[in-house]
JSON list of C-alpha atoms in Angstrom, two decimals:
[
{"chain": "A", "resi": 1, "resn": "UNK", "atom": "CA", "xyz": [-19.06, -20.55, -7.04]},
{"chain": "A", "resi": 2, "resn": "UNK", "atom": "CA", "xyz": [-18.17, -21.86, -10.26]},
{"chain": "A", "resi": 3, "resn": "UNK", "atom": "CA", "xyz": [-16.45, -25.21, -10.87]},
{"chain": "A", "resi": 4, "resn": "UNK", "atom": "CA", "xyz": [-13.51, -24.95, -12.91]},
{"chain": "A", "resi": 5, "resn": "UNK", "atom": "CA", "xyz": [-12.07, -27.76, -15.12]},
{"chain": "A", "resi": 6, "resn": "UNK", "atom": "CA", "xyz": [-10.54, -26.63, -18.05]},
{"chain": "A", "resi": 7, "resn": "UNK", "atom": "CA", "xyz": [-9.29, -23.14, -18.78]},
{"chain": "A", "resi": 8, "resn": "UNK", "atom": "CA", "xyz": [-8.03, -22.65, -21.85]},
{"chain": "A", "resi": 9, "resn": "UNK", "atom": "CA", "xyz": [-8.21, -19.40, -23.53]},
{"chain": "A", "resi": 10, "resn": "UNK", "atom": "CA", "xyz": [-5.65, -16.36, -24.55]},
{"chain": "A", "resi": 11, "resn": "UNK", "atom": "CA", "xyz": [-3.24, -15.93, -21.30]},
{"chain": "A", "resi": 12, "resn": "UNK", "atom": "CA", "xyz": [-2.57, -12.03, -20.47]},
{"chain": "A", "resi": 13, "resn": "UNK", "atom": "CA", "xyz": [1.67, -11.68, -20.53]},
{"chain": "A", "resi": 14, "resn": "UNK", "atom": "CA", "xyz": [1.96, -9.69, -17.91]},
{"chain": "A", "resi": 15, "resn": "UNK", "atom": "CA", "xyz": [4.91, -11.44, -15.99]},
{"chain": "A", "resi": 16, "resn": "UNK", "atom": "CA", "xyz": [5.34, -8.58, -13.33]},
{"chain": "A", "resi": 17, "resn": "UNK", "atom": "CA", "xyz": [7.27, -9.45, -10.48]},
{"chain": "A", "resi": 18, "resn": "UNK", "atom": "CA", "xyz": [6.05, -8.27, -6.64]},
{"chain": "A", "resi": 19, "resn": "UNK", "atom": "CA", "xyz": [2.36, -7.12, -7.86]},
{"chain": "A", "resi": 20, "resn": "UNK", "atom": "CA", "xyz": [0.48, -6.08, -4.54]},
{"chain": "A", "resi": 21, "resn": "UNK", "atom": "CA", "xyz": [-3.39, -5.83, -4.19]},
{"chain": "A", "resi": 22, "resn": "UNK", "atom": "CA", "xyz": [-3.18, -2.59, -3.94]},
{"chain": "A", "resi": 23, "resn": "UNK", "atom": "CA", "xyz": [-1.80, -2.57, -7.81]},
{"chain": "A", "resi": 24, "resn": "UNK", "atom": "CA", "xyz": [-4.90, -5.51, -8.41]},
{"chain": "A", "resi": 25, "resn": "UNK", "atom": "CA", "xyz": [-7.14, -2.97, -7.66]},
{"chain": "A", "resi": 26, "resn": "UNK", "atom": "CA", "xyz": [-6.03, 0.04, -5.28]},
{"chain": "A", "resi": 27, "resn": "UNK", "atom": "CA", "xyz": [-7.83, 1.54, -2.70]},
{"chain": "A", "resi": 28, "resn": "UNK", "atom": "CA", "xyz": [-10.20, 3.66, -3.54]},
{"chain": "A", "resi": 29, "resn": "UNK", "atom": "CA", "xyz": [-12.21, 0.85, -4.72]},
{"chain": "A", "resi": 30, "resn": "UNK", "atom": "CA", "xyz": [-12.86, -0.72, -2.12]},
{"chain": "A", "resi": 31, "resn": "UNK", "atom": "CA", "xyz": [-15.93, 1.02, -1.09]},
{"chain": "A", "resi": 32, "resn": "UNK", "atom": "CA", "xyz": [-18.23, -0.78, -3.13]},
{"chain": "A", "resi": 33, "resn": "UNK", "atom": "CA", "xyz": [-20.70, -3.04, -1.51]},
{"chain": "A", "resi": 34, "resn": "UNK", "atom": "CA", "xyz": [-21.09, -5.75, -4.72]},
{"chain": "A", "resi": 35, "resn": "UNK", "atom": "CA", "xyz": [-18.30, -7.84, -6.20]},
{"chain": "A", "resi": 36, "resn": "UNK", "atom": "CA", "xyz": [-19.50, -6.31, -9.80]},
{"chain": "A", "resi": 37, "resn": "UNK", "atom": "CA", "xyz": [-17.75, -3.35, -11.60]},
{"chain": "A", "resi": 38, "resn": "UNK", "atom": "CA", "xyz": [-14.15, -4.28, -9.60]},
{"chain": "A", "resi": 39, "resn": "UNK", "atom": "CA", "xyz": [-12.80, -5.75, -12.96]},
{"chain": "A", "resi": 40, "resn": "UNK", "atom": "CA", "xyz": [-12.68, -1.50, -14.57]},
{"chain": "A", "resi": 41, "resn": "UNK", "atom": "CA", "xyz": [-10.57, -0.46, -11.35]},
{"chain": "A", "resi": 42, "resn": "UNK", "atom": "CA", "xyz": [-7.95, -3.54, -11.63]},
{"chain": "A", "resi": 43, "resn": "UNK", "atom": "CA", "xyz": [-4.46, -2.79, -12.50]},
{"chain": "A", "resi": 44, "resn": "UNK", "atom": "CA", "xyz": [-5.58, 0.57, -12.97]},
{"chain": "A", "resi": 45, "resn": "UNK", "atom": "CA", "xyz": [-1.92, 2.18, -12.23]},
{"chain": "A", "resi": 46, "resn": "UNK", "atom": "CA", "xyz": [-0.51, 0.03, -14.63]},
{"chain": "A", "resi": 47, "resn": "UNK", "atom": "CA", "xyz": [-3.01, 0.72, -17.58]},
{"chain": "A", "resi": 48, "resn": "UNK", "atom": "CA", "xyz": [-1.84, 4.18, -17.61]},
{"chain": "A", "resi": 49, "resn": "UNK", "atom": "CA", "xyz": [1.59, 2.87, -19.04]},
{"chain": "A", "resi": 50, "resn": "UNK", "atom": "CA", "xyz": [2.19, 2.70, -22.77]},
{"chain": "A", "resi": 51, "resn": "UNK", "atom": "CA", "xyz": [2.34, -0.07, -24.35]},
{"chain": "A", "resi": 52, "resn": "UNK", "atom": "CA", "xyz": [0.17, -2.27, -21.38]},
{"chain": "A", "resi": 53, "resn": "UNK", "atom": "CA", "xyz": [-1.54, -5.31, -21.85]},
{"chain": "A", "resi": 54, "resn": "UNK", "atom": "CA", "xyz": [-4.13, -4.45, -20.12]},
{"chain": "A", "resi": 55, "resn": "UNK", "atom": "CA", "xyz": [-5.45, -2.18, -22.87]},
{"chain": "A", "resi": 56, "resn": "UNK", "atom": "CA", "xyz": [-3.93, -4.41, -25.29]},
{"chain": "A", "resi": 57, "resn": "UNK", "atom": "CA", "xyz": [-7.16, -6.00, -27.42]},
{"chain": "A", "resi": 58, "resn": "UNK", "atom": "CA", "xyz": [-5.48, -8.76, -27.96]},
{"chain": "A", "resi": 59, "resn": "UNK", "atom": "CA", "xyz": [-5.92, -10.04, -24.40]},
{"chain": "A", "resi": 60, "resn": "UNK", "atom": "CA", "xyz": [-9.42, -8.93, -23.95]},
{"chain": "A", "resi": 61, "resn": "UNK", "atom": "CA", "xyz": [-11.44, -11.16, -21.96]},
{"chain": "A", "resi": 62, "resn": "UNK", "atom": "CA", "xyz": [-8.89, -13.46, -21.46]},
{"chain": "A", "resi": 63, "resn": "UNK", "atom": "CA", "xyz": [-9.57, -15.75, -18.82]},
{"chain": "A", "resi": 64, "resn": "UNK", "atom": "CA", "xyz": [-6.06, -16.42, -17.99]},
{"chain": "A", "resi": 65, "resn": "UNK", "atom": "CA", "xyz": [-2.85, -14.29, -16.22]},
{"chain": "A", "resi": 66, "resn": "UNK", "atom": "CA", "xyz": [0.43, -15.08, -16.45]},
{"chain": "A", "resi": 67, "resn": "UNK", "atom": "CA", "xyz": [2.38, -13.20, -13.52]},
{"chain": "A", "resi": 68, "resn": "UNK", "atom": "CA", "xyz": [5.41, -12.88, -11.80]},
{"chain": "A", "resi": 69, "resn": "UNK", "atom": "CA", "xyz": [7.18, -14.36, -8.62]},
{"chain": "A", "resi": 70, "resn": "UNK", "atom": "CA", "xyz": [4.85, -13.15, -5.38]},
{"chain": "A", "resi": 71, "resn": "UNK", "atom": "CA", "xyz": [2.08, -12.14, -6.99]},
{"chain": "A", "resi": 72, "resn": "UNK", "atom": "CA", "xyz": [-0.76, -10.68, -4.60]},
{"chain": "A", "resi": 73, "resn": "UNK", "atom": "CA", "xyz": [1.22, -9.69, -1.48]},
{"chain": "A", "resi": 74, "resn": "UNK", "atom": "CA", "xyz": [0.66, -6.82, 0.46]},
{"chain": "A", "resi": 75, "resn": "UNK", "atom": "CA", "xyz": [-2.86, -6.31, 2.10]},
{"chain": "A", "resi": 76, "resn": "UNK", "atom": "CA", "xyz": [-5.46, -9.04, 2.59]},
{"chain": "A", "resi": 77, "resn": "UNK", "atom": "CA", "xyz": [-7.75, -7.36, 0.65]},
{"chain": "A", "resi": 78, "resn": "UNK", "atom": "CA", "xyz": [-10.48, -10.19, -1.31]},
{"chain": "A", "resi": 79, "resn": "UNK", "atom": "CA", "xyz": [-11.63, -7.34, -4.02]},
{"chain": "A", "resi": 80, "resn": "UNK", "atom": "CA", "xyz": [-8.18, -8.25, -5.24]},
{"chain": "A", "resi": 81, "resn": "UNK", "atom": "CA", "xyz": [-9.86, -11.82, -6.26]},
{"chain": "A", "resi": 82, "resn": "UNK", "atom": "CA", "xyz": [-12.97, -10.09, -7.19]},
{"chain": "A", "resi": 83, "resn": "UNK", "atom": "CA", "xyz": [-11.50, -7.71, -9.63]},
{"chain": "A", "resi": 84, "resn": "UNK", "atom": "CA", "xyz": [-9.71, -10.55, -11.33]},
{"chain": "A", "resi": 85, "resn": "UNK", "atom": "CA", "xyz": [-13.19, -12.41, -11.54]},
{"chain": "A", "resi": 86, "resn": "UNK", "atom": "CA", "xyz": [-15.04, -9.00, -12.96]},
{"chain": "A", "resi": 87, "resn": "UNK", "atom": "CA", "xyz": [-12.57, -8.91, -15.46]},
{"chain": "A", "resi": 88, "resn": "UNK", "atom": "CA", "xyz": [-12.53, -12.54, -16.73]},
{"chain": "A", "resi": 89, "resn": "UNK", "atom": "CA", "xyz": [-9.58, -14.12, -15.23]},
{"chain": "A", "resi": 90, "resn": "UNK", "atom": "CA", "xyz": [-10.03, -17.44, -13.41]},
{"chain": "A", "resi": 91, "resn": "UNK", "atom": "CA", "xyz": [-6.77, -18.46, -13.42]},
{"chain": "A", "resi": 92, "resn": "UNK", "atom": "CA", "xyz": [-3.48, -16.82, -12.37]},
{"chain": "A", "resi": 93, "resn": "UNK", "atom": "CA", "xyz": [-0.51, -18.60, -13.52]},
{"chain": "A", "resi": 94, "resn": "UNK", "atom": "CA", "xyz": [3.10, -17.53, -11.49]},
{"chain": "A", "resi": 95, "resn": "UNK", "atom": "CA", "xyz": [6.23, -18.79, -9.72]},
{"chain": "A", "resi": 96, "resn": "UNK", "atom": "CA", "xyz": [4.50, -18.18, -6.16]},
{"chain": "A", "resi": 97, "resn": "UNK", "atom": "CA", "xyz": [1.15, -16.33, -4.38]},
{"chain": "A", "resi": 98, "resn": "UNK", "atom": "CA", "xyz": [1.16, -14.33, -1.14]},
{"chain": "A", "resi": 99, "resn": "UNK", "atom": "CA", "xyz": [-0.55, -17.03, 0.93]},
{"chain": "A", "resi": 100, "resn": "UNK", "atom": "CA", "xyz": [-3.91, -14.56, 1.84]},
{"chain": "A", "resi": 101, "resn": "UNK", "atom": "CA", "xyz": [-4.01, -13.72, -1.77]},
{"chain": "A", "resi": 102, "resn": "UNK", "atom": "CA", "xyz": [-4.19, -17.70, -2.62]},
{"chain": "A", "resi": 103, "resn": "UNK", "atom": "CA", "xyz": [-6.43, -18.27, -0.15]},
{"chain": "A", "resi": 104, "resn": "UNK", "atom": "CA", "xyz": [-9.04, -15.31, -1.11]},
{"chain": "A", "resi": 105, "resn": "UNK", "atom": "CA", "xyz": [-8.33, -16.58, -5.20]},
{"chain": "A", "resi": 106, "resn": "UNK", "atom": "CA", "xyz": [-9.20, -20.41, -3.95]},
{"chain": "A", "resi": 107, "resn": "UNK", "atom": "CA", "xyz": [-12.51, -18.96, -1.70]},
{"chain": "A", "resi": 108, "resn": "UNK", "atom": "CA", "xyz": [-13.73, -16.98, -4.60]},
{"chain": "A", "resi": 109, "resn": "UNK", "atom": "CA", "xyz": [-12.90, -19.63, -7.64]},
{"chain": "A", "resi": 110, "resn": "UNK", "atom": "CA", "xyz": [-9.91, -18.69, -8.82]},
{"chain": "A", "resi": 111, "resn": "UNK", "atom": "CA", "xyz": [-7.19, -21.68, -9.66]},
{"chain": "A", "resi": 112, "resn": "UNK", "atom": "CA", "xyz": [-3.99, -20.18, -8.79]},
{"chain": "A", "resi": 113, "resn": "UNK", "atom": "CA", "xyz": [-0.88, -22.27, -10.28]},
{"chain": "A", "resi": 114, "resn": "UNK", "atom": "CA", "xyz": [2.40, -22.55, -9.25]},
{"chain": "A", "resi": 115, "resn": "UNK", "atom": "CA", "xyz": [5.30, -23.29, -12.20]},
{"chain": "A", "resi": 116, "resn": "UNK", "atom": "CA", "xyz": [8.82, -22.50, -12.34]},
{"chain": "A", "resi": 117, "resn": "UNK", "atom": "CA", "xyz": [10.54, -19.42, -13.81]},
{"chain": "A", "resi": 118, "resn": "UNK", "atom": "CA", "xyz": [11.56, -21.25, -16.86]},
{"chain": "A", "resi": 119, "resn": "UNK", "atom": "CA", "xyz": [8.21, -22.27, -17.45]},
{"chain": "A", "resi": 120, "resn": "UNK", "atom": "CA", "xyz": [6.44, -18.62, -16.48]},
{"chain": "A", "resi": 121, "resn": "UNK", "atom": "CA", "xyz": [9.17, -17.48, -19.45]},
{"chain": "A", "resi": 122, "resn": "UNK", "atom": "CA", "xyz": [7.96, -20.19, -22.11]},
{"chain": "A", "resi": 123, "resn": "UNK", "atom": "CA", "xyz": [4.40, -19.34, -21.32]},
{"chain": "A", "resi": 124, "resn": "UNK", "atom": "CA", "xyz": [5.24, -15.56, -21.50]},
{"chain": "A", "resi": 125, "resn": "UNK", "atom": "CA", "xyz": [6.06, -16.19, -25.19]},
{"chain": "A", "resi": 126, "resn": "UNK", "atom": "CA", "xyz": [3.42, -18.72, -26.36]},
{"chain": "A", "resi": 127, "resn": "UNK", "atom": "CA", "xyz": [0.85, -16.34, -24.87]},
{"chain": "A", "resi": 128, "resn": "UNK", "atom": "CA", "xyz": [2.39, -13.54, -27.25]},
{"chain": "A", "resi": 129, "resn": "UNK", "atom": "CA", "xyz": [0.15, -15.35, -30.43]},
{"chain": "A", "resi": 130, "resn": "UNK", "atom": "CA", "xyz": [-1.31, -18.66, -29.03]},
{"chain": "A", "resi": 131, "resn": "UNK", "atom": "CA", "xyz": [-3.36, -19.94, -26.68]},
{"chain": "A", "resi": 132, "resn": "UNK", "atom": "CA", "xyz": [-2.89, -22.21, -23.43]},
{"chain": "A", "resi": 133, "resn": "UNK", "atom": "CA", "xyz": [-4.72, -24.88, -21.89]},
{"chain": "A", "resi": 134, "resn": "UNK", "atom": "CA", "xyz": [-5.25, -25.74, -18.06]},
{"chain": "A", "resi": 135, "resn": "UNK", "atom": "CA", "xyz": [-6.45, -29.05, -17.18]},
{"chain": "A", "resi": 136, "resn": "UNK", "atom": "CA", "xyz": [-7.12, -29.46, -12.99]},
{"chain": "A", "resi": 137, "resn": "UNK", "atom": "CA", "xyz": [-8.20, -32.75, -13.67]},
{"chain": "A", "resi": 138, "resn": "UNK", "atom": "CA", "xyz": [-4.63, -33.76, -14.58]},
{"chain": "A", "resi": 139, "resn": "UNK", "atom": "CA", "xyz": [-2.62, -30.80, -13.23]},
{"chain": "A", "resi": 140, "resn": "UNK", "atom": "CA", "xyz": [-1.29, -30.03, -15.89]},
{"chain": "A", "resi": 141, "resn": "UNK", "atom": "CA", "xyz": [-0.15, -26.48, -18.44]},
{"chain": "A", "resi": 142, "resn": "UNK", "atom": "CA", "xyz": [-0.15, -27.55, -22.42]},
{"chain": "A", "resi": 143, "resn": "UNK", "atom": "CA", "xyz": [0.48, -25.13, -25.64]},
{"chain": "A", "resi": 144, "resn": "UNK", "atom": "CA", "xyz": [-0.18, -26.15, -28.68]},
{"chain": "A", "resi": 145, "resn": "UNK", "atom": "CA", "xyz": [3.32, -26.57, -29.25]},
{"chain": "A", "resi": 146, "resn": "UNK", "atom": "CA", "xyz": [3.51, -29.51, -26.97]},
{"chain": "A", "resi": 147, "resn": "UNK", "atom": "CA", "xyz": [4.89, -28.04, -24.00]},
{"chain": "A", "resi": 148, "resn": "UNK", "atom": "CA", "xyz": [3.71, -29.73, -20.44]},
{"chain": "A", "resi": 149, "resn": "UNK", "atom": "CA", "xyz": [3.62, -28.95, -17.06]},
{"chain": "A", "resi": 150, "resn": "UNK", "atom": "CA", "xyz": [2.50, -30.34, -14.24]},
{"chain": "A", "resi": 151, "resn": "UNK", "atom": "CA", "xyz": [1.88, -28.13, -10.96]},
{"chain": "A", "resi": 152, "resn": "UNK", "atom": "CA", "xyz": [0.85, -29.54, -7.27]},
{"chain": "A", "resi": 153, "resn": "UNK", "atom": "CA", "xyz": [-2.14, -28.53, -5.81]},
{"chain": "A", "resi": 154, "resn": "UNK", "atom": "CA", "xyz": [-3.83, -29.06, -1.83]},
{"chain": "A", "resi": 155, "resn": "UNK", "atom": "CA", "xyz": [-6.43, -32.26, -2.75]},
{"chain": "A", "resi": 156, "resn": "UNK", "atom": "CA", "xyz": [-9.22, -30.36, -0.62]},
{"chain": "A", "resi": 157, "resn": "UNK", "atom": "CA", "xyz": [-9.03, -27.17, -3.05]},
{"chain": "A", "resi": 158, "resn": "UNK", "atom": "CA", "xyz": [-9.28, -29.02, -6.07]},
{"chain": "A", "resi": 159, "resn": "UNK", "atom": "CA", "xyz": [-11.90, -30.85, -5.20]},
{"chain": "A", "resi": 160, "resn": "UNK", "atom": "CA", "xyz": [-13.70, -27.97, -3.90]},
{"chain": "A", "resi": 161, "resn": "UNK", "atom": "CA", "xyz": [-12.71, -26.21, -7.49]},
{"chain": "A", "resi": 162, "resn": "UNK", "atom": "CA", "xyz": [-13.59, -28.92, -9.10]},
{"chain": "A", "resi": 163, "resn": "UNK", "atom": "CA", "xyz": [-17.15, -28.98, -7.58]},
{"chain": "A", "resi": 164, "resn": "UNK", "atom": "CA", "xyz": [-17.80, -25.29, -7.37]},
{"chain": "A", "resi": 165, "resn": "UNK", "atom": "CA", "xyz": [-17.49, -26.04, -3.59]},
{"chain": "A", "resi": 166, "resn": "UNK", "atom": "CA", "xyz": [-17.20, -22.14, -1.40]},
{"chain": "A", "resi": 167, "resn": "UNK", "atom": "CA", "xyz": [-17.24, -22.49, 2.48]},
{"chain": "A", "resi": 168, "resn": "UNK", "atom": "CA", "xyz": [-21.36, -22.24, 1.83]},
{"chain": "A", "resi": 169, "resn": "UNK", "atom": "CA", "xyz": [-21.61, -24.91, -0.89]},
{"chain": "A", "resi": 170, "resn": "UNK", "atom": "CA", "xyz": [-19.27, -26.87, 1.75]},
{"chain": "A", "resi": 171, "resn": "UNK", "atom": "CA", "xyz": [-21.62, -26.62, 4.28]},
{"chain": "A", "resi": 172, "resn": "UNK", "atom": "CA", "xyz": [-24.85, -27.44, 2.07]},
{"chain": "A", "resi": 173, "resn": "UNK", "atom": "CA", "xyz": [-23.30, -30.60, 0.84]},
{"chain": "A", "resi": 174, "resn": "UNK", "atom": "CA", "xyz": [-23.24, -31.94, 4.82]},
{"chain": "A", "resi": 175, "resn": "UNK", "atom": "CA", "xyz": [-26.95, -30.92, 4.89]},
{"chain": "A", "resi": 176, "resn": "UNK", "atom": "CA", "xyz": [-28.04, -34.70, 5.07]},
{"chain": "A", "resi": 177, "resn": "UNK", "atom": "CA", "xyz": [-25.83, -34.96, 8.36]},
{"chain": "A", "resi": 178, "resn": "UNK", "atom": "CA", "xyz": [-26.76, -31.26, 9.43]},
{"chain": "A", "resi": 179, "resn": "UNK", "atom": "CA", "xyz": [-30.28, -32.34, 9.88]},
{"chain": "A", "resi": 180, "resn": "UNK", "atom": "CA", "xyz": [-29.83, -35.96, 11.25]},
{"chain": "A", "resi": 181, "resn": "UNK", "atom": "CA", "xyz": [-27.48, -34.43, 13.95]},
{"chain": "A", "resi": 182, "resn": "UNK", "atom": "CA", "xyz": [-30.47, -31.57, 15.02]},
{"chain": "A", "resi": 183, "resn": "UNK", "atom": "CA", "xyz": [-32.66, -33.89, 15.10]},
{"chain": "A", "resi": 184, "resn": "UNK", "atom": "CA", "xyz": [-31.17, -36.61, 17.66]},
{"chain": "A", "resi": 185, "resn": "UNK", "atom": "CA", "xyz": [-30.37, -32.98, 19.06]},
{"chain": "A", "resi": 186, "resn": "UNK", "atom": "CA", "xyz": [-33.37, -32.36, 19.67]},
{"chain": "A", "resi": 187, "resn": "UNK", "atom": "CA", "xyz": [-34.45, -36.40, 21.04]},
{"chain": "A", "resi": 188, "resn": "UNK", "atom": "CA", "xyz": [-31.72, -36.19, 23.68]},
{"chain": "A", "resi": 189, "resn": "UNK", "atom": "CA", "xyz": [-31.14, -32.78, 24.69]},
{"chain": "A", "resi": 190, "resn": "UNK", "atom": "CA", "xyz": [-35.06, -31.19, 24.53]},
{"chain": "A", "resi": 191, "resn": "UNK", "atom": "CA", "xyz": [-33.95, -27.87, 26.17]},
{"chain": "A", "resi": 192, "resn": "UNK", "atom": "CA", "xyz": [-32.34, -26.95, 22.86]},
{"chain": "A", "resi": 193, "resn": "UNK", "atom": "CA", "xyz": [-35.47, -26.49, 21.61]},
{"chain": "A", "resi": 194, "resn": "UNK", "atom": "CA", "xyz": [-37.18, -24.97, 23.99]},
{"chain": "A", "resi": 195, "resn": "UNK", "atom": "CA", "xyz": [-39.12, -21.55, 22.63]},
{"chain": "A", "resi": 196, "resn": "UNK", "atom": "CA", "xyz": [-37.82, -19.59, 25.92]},
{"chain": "A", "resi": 197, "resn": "UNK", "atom": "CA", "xyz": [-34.09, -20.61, 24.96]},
{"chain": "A", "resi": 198, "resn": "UNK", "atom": "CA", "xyz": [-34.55, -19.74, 21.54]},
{"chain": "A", "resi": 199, "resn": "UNK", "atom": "CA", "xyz": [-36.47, -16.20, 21.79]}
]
């Protein structure tokens, strides 16, 4: 996983209220087998309307998305994170998350922040021409017009952001303990290591 920092880039005004996974990236998707090639299927429904800004070039590869209130409910779906990721987002910026959808976002290295509606609206219009700036470091949403916010975040996922930490990388990092523990494991309770036990 990657660590994220900083994210500062062009921000995708897409403001949407109630966006489920299915509109992410629908079903018929989901029969892939890789987490590559999800980001050409994401709001697929929606890129159909006129006027989008999903097919707007002016958001292109921007790494940011500004949404509306409960963004990501419906099914549990994690191609919904992995469609973001394909298509360059690492950051979705709304009033709240459906709590599987932040929890899939979080696994897969995606900083999901919280801000009020008043600051979702300011953001909607600074992303219209400028860029924004995310620092997880500080917690904190700047424009170049000197607008700040601050947003809370659970200390274990930004340090696991912060670190590129997934639930593997977790695990890796205790390899030092991992290996002292197996091997008193294997002082004390010698059965555990028999070759009968383990065929």
């Amino acid at each position: 996983m990657q660590a994220i920092n900083h994210v500062a880039g062009k921000a995708i005004p897409f403001g949407r209220k109630n966006v489920d996974t299915d509109v992410i990236i629908p079903a018929h998707w989901l029969k892939t087998i890789t987490r590559t090639g999800l980001g050409k299927g994401a709001f697929e429904s929606i890129k159909l309307e006129d006027g989008n800004v999903f097919t707007d070039e002016r958001w292109a590869g921007a790494p940011i998305l500004i949404a509306g209130d409960n963004f990501g409910c419906g099914s549990s779906r994690e191609h919904a994170a992995w469609a973001l990721l394909d298509m360059g987002v690492t950051c979705v910026i709304a009033p709240s998350f459906s709590d599987i959808f932040s929890g899939n976002a979080f696994k897969n290295g995606i900083l999901t922040v919280a801000l009020p509606q008043e600051a979702i609206d300011r953001l909607m219009e600074v992303a219209q021409d400028e860029t924004i700036d995310i620092d997880l470091d500080t917690q904190s949403v700047t424009t170049p017009f000197q607008d700040r916010y601050t947003f809370e975040i659970d200390p274990f996922r930004k340090h696991c952001l912060l670190n590129g930490l997934d639930e593997v990388g977790l695990t890796m990092a205790q390899g030092e303990t991992i290996s002292t523990y197996e091997g008193k494991a294997r002082e004390t309770l010698p059965f555990l290591a028999s070759p009968v036990l383990a065929a």
